[in-house]
């Protein structure tokens, strides 16, 4: 099969488009012909650079959220069949004595595309139990974006922020995959959503997927605008997986007393941001890191998507052979929405 193989850590020169052996299946696994996989800053760019928390054995294949068509099933698999359209979960159960992580409701897991080979390839193997059928109303590109982000967004907004009707929620990086999903989940809860974006075009895109207000923080002062919109009170919850050094202090000062901020990344590339500790404790704020989905969240996300109305913002779709360009597009911050790779385009 064709694959984009990572042969080292560093710049895009460590990625090589080449022929490799198609993975052999274990008895509980399925082989999926990949039709879509997205490019993620944390799991793809940072891991490639060697700055992520884990460095996999080399050679390695990136790609944490592939979707496609099952082309083969293992001997023990009875609930999946050849031809099924499925999404493959990032979290893959393992019996290794040193698993990468233990996830509530799943137990010991490896991460697809992080600790084991992922979806930057024509084929990927997955535990059959960690595939989810794709509703007929979704194409593969949308399914990959929804599968990657909607369950995490639901966990952040519903379980961590405990968002309820008429709450004010601020979403930063709102045209990214997670941000766009957070906007929609917050609206389902009946919240009033303010989107923070870095351009007029991105602000308009936020409004198109349901945000009530959008602030271009490159032109306007984020704290001032949030305070105006909320009658001086500030927001009850924040989803911020950008961690922009300039904007993060403004985010904090946009929060009402007792508000919570949830994060699952630092898309700005900065690991350190200024924090006004005095404002934090005087206003009894909480900052919570939660990058996971809740147990059963992935299945619930696709059930919701199957009912219609879930919007996936997609910027561009690249063939696998142009994965280097796809990553460069993500690194440029120029796009509106997710970058997707489709190996069937080669």
Coordinates of C-alpha atoms in Angstrom, one line a residue:
X1 CA 0.0 0.0 0.0
X2 CA 1.0 3.6 -0.3
X3 CA 1.7 5.5 2.9
X4 CA 3.2 8.8 4.1
X5 CA 5.9 7.4 6.4
X6 CA 7.6 9.5 9.1
X7 CA 11.3 8.5 9.2
X8 CA 12.5 11.0 11.9
X9 CA 11.6 14.0 13.9
X10 CA 11.8 17.5 12.6
X11 CA 10.4 19.4 9.5
X12 CA 8.4 18.1 6.6
X13 CA 11.6 16.4 5.2
X14 CA 11.0 13.5 7.6
X15 CA 7.8 12.6 5.7
X16 CA 8.3 10.2 2.8
X17 CA 5.5 8.9 0.4
X18 CA 6.4 5.3 -0.2
X19 CA 5.2 1.7 -0.7
X20 CA 5.0 -0.4 2.4
X21 CA 3.4 -3.7 3.4
X22 CA -0.3 -3.7 4.1
X23 CA -0.9 -4.4 7.8
X24 CA -1.7 -7.9 8.8
X25 CA -4.9 -8.3 10.9
X26 CA -5.3 -9.7 14.4
X27 CA -8.4 -11.8 15.2
X28 CA -10.3 -8.8 16.7
X29 CA -9.3 -6.3 14.1
X30 CA -10.6 -4.9 10.8
X31 CA -8.7 -3.4 7.9
X32 CA -10.1 -0.1 6.7
X33 CA -9.5 1.4 3.3
X34 CA -8.9 5.1 4.3
X35 CA -11.1 7.7 2.6
X36 CA -10.4 10.6 4.9
X37 CA -8.0 11.5 7.8
X38 CA -7.6 15.0 9.2
X39 CA -4.4 16.9 9.9
X40 CA -4.2 17.9 13.6
X41 CA -1.7 20.4 15.0
X42 CA -1.0 18.5 18.2
X43 CA -1.1 14.9 17.1
X44 CA 0.5 15.4 13.7
X45 CA 2.6 18.6 13.6
X46 CA 3.9 18.5 17.2
X47 CA 4.5 14.8 17.0
X48 CA 6.4 15.1 13.8
X49 CA 8.5 17.9 15.2
X50 CA 9.3 15.8 18.3
X51 CA 7.7 18.3 20.7
X52 CA 4.7 16.2 21.6
X53 CA 4.6 14.3 25.0
X54 CA 5.3 11.0 23.2
X55 CA 7.8 10.1 20.6
X56 CA 6.8 6.9 18.7
X57 CA 9.2 4.2 17.4
X58 CA 10.3 4.9 13.9
X59 CA 9.3 4.5 11.2
X60 CA 5.8 5.8 12.0
X61 CA 2.5 6.6 10.3
X62 CA 0.5 9.6 11.5
X63 CA -3.2 10.1 11.4
X64 CA -5.5 9.8 14.4
X65 CA -9.0 9.9 12.9
X66 CA -9.3 7.8 9.7
X67 CA -12.6 6.9 8.2
X68 CA -13.3 4.6 5.3
X69 CA -14.6 1.2 4.1
X70 CA -13.8 -2.1 5.8
X71 CA -11.9 -4.3 3.3
X72 CA -11.1 -7.3 5.6
X73 CA -12.1 -8.6 9.0
X74 CA -10.3 -10.7 11.6
X75 CA -11.3 -14.2 12.5
X76 CA -13.2 -13.2 15.7
X77 CA -15.1 -10.2 14.2
X78 CA -18.8 -10.8 13.9
X79 CA -20.4 -7.3 14.2
X80 CA -18.5 -5.7 11.3
X81 CA -18.3 -6.8 7.7
X82 CA -16.5 -6.0 4.5
X83 CA -18.1 -2.9 2.9
X84 CA -19.1 -1.2 6.1
X85 CA -18.5 2.5 6.3
X86 CA -16.8 3.2 9.6
X87 CA -14.8 5.8 11.6
X88 CA -11.8 4.5 13.6
X89 CA -11.4 5.8 17.2
X90 CA -8.2 7.3 18.4
X91 CA -8.4 5.1 21.5
X92 CA -7.4 1.6 20.7
X93 CA -7.5 -1.0 23.6
X94 CA -4.3 -2.8 24.3
X95 CA -3.0 -5.6 26.5
X96 CA 0.6 -4.3 26.5
X97 CA 2.0 -4.1 30.1
X98 CA 2.9 -0.4 29.5
X99 CA -0.1 1.1 27.8
X100 CA 0.1 4.7 26.7
X101 CA -2.9 5.7 28.8
X102 CA -5.9 4.4 30.8
X103 CA -9.2 5.8 29.7
X104 CA -12.3 5.6 31.9
X105 CA -14.7 3.1 30.4
X106 CA -12.1 1.7 28.1
X107 CA -9.1 0.7 30.2
X108 CA -5.6 0.6 28.8
X109 CA -5.3 2.1 25.3
X110 CA -2.8 3.0 22.6
X111 CA -3.4 6.1 20.5
X112 CA -4.0 5.5 16.8
X113 CA -1.5 7.5 14.8
X114 CA 0.5 8.4 18.0
X115 CA 1.7 5.2 19.6
X116 CA 0.6 2.9 16.8
X117 CA 0.4 3.4 13.1
X118 CA -2.4 5.6 11.9
X119 CA -4.3 6.7 8.9
X120 CA -1.8 8.5 6.6
X121 CA -2.0 5.5 4.4
X122 CA -4.3 3.6 2.0
X123 CA -5.2 1.2 4.7
X124 CA -5.3 1.2 8.5
X125 CA -6.1 -1.5 11.0
X126 CA -8.3 -0.9 14.0
X127 CA -9.9 -2.9 16.8
X128 CA -13.3 -3.8 15.4
X129 CA -14.9 -2.7 18.7
X130 CA -13.4 0.8 18.3
X131 CA -15.0 1.5 14.9
X132 CA -18.3 3.3 14.7
X133 CA -20.6 3.0 11.7
X134 CA -20.9 6.2 9.7
X135 CA -24.5 7.4 9.1
X136 CA -25.7 7.4 5.5
X137 CA -26.1 11.2 5.5
X138 CA -22.4 11.8 6.1
X139 CA -19.6 11.7 3.6
X140 CA -16.2 10.4 4.8
X141 CA -14.6 13.9 5.0
X142 CA -17.3 15.2 7.3
X143 CA -17.3 11.9 9.3
X144 CA -13.6 12.2 10.0
X145 CA -14.0 15.8 11.4
X146 CA -17.1 14.9 13.4
X147 CA -15.5 11.8 14.8
X148 CA -12.4 13.6 15.8
X149 CA -14.0 16.5 17.6
X150 CA -17.7 16.3 18.3
X151 CA -17.5 13.8 21.2
X152 CA -14.7 15.8 22.9
X153 CA -16.7 19.0 22.4
X154 CA -19.7 17.4 24.0
X155 CA -17.7 16.2 27.0
X156 CA -16.1 19.7 27.4
X157 CA -19.3 21.7 27.1
X158 CA -21.9 19.4 28.7
X159 CA -19.8 17.6 31.4
X160 CA -17.0 20.0 32.3
X161 CA -18.6 23.4 31.8
X162 CA -22.0 22.0 32.7
X163 CA -23.5 24.5 30.2
X164 CA -27.2 25.2 30.5
X165 CA -29.8 27.4 28.8
X166 CA -29.0 31.1 28.7
X167 CA -25.4 30.6 29.8
X168 CA -22.8 32.7 28.0
X169 CA -20.0 30.6 26.4
X170 CA -16.9 32.0 24.7
X171 CA -15.2 29.7 22.2
X172 CA -11.7 30.6 21.0
X173 CA -10.2 29.2 17.8
X174 CA -13.8 28.8 16.8
X175 CA -13.2 27.8 13.2
X176 CA -10.9 24.9 14.2
X177 CA -12.5 21.5 14.3
X178 CA -12.9 21.4 18.1
X179 CA -14.0 25.1 18.3
X180 CA -16.6 24.6 15.6
X181 CA -18.0 21.6 17.4
X182 CA -18.0 23.4 20.7
X183 CA -20.1 26.2 19.2
X184 CA -22.7 23.7 18.1
X185 CA -22.9 21.7 21.3
X186 CA -23.2 24.9 23.3
X187 CA -26.1 26.0 21.1
X188 CA -27.8 22.6 21.6
X189 CA -27.7 23.3 25.3
X190 CA -29.4 26.6 24.8
X191 CA -26.4 28.8 25.5
X192 CA -25.5 32.2 24.0
X193 CA -22.3 31.7 22.1
X194 CA -19.5 34.3 21.5
X195 CA -16.9 33.1 19.0
X196 CA -13.4 34.5 19.0
X197 CA -11.6 34.5 15.6
X198 CA -8.6 36.0 14.1
X199 CA -10.1 37.5 10.9
X200 CA -13.3 38.8 9.5
X201 CA -13.7 35.8 7.3
X202 CA -13.3 33.4 10.2
X203 CA -15.8 35.4 12.3
X204 CA -18.3 35.1 9.5
X205 CA -17.8 31.4 9.3
X206 CA -18.5 31.1 13.1
X207 CA -21.8 32.9 12.6
X208 CA -22.7 30.5 9.8
X209 CA -22.5 27.5 12.1
X210 CA -24.6 29.0 14.9
X211 CA -22.5 31.4 17.0
X212 CA -24.7 34.3 18.2
X213 CA -21.8 36.8 18.1
X214 CA -18.3 36.7 16.6
X215 CA -15.4 38.9 17.6
X216 CA -12.3 39.5 15.4
X217 CA -9.8 39.9 18.2
X218 CA -7.2 41.2 15.8
X219 CA -9.4 44.3 15.3
X220 CA -11.3 44.5 18.6
X221 CA -10.4 44.2 22.2
X222 CA -11.8 40.8 23.2
X223 CA -12.5 41.6 26.9
X224 CA -14.2 44.8 26.1
X225 CA -16.4 43.3 23.5
X226 CA -17.4 40.3 25.7
X227 CA -18.2 42.6 28.6
X228 CA -20.4 44.7 26.3
X229 CA -22.3 41.7 25.0
X230 CA -22.8 40.2 28.5
X231 CA -23.9 43.5 30.2
X232 CA -20.6 43.6 32.1
X233 CA -21.0 40.2 33.7
X234 CA -18.6 38.1 31.6
X235 CA -19.1 34.6 30.3
X236 CA -20.0 31.5 32.3
X237 CA -17.8 29.1 30.4
X238 CA -14.9 29.2 28.0
X239 CA -13.6 26.6 25.5
X240 CA -10.0 27.7 24.6
X241 CA -7.7 25.2 22.9
X242 CA -5.6 28.0 21.3
X243 CA -3.7 29.4 24.3
X244 CA -2.6 32.6 22.4
X245 CA -0.1 34.6 24.5
X246 CA -1.7 37.9 23.7
X247 CA -5.3 36.8 23.9
X248 CA -5.3 34.4 26.9
X249 CA -5.2 37.2 29.5
X250 CA -8.1 38.8 27.7
X251 CA -10.0 35.5 27.8
X252 CA -9.4 35.2 31.6
X253 CA -10.7 38.8 32.1
X254 CA -13.8 37.9 30.0
X255 CA -14.9 35.3 32.6
X256 CA -17.6 35.9 35.2
X257 CA -17.2 35.0 38.8
X258 CA -17.2 31.2 39.2
X259 CA -16.7 30.6 35.5
X260 CA -14.8 27.6 34.1
X261 CA -12.3 27.4 31.2
X262 CA -11.7 24.0 29.5
X263 CA -8.8 23.3 27.2
X264 CA -7.5 20.5 25.1
X265 CA -4.6 22.0 23.3
X266 CA -2.4 24.9 22.4
X267 CA -3.0 25.6 18.7
X268 CA -1.0 28.8 19.0
X269 CA 2.1 26.8 19.4
X270 CA 2.9 28.5 22.8
X271 CA 3.3 26.2 25.8
X272 CA 3.3 29.1 28.2
X273 CA 0.7 31.9 28.6
X274 CA 0.4 34.8 31.1
X275 CA -2.1 34.2 33.9
X276 CA -3.4 36.8 36.3
X277 CA -3.4 34.7 39.5
X278 CA -5.1 37.5 41.5
X279 CA -8.1 37.6 39.0
X280 CA -8.2 33.8 39.1
X281 CA -8.6 33.4 42.8
X282 CA -10.6 36.6 43.5
X283 CA -13.2 35.5 40.9
X284 CA -13.0 31.8 41.9
X285 CA -12.3 30.7 38.3
X286 CA -11.4 27.1 37.3
X287 CA -9.1 26.1 34.4
X288 CA -9.5 22.4 33.4
X289 CA -7.6 20.3 30.9
X290 CA -9.9 17.7 29.3
X291 CA -9.0 16.3 25.8
X292 CA -11.1 13.1 26.1
X293 CA -14.5 12.0 25.1
X294 CA -16.9 10.6 27.8
X295 CA -17.6 6.9 27.8
X296 CA -20.0 6.2 24.9
X297 CA -19.4 9.7 23.6
X298 CA -18.2 8.7 20.1
X299 CA -21.3 6.6 19.5
X300 CA -23.5 9.4 20.8
X301 CA -21.8 11.9 18.5
X302 CA -22.5 9.9 15.4
X303 CA -26.0 9.3 16.5
X304 CA -26.5 13.0 16.8
X305 CA -24.8 13.6 13.4
X306 CA -27.1 11.0 11.9
X307 CA -30.1 13.1 12.9
X308 CA -28.8 15.9 10.7
X309 CA -27.8 19.5 11.5
X310 CA -24.1 18.9 12.5
X311 CA -21.8 21.1 10.4
X312 CA -18.2 20.3 9.7
X313 CA -16.0 23.2 8.6
X314 CA -13.5 21.9 6.0
X315 CA -10.9 24.2 4.5
X316 CA -9.2 22.0 1.9
X317 CA -8.9 18.3 1.0
X318 CA -5.5 17.0 -0.2
X319 CA -4.4 13.6 -1.7
X320 CA -2.1 11.5 0.5
X321 CA 0.8 12.2 -1.8
X322 CA 0.5 15.9 -0.8
X323 CA 0.4 15.4 2.9
X324 CA 3.4 17.8 3.3
X325 CA 1.4 20.6 1.7
X326 CA -1.6 19.7 3.9
X327 CA 0.5 20.1 7.0
X328 CA 2.0 23.3 5.8
X329 CA -1.6 24.6 5.3
X330 CA -2.3 23.8 9.0
X331 CA 1.0 25.5 10.1
X332 CA 0.1 28.7 8.2
X333 CA -3.1 29.3 10.2
X334 CA -4.6 30.6 7.0
X335 CA -7.4 28.2 6.6
X336 CA -11.0 28.3 7.8
X337 CA -11.9 24.8 9.1
X338 CA -10.1 21.5 9.0
X339 CA -7.6 20.2 6.6
X340 CA -8.4 16.7 5.4
X341 CA -6.3 14.1 3.5
X342 CA -8.1 11.6 1.2
X343 CA -5.8 8.8 0.0
X344 CA -8.4 7.8 -2.7
X345 CA -7.6 11.0 -4.6
X346 CA -4.1 9.7 -5.5

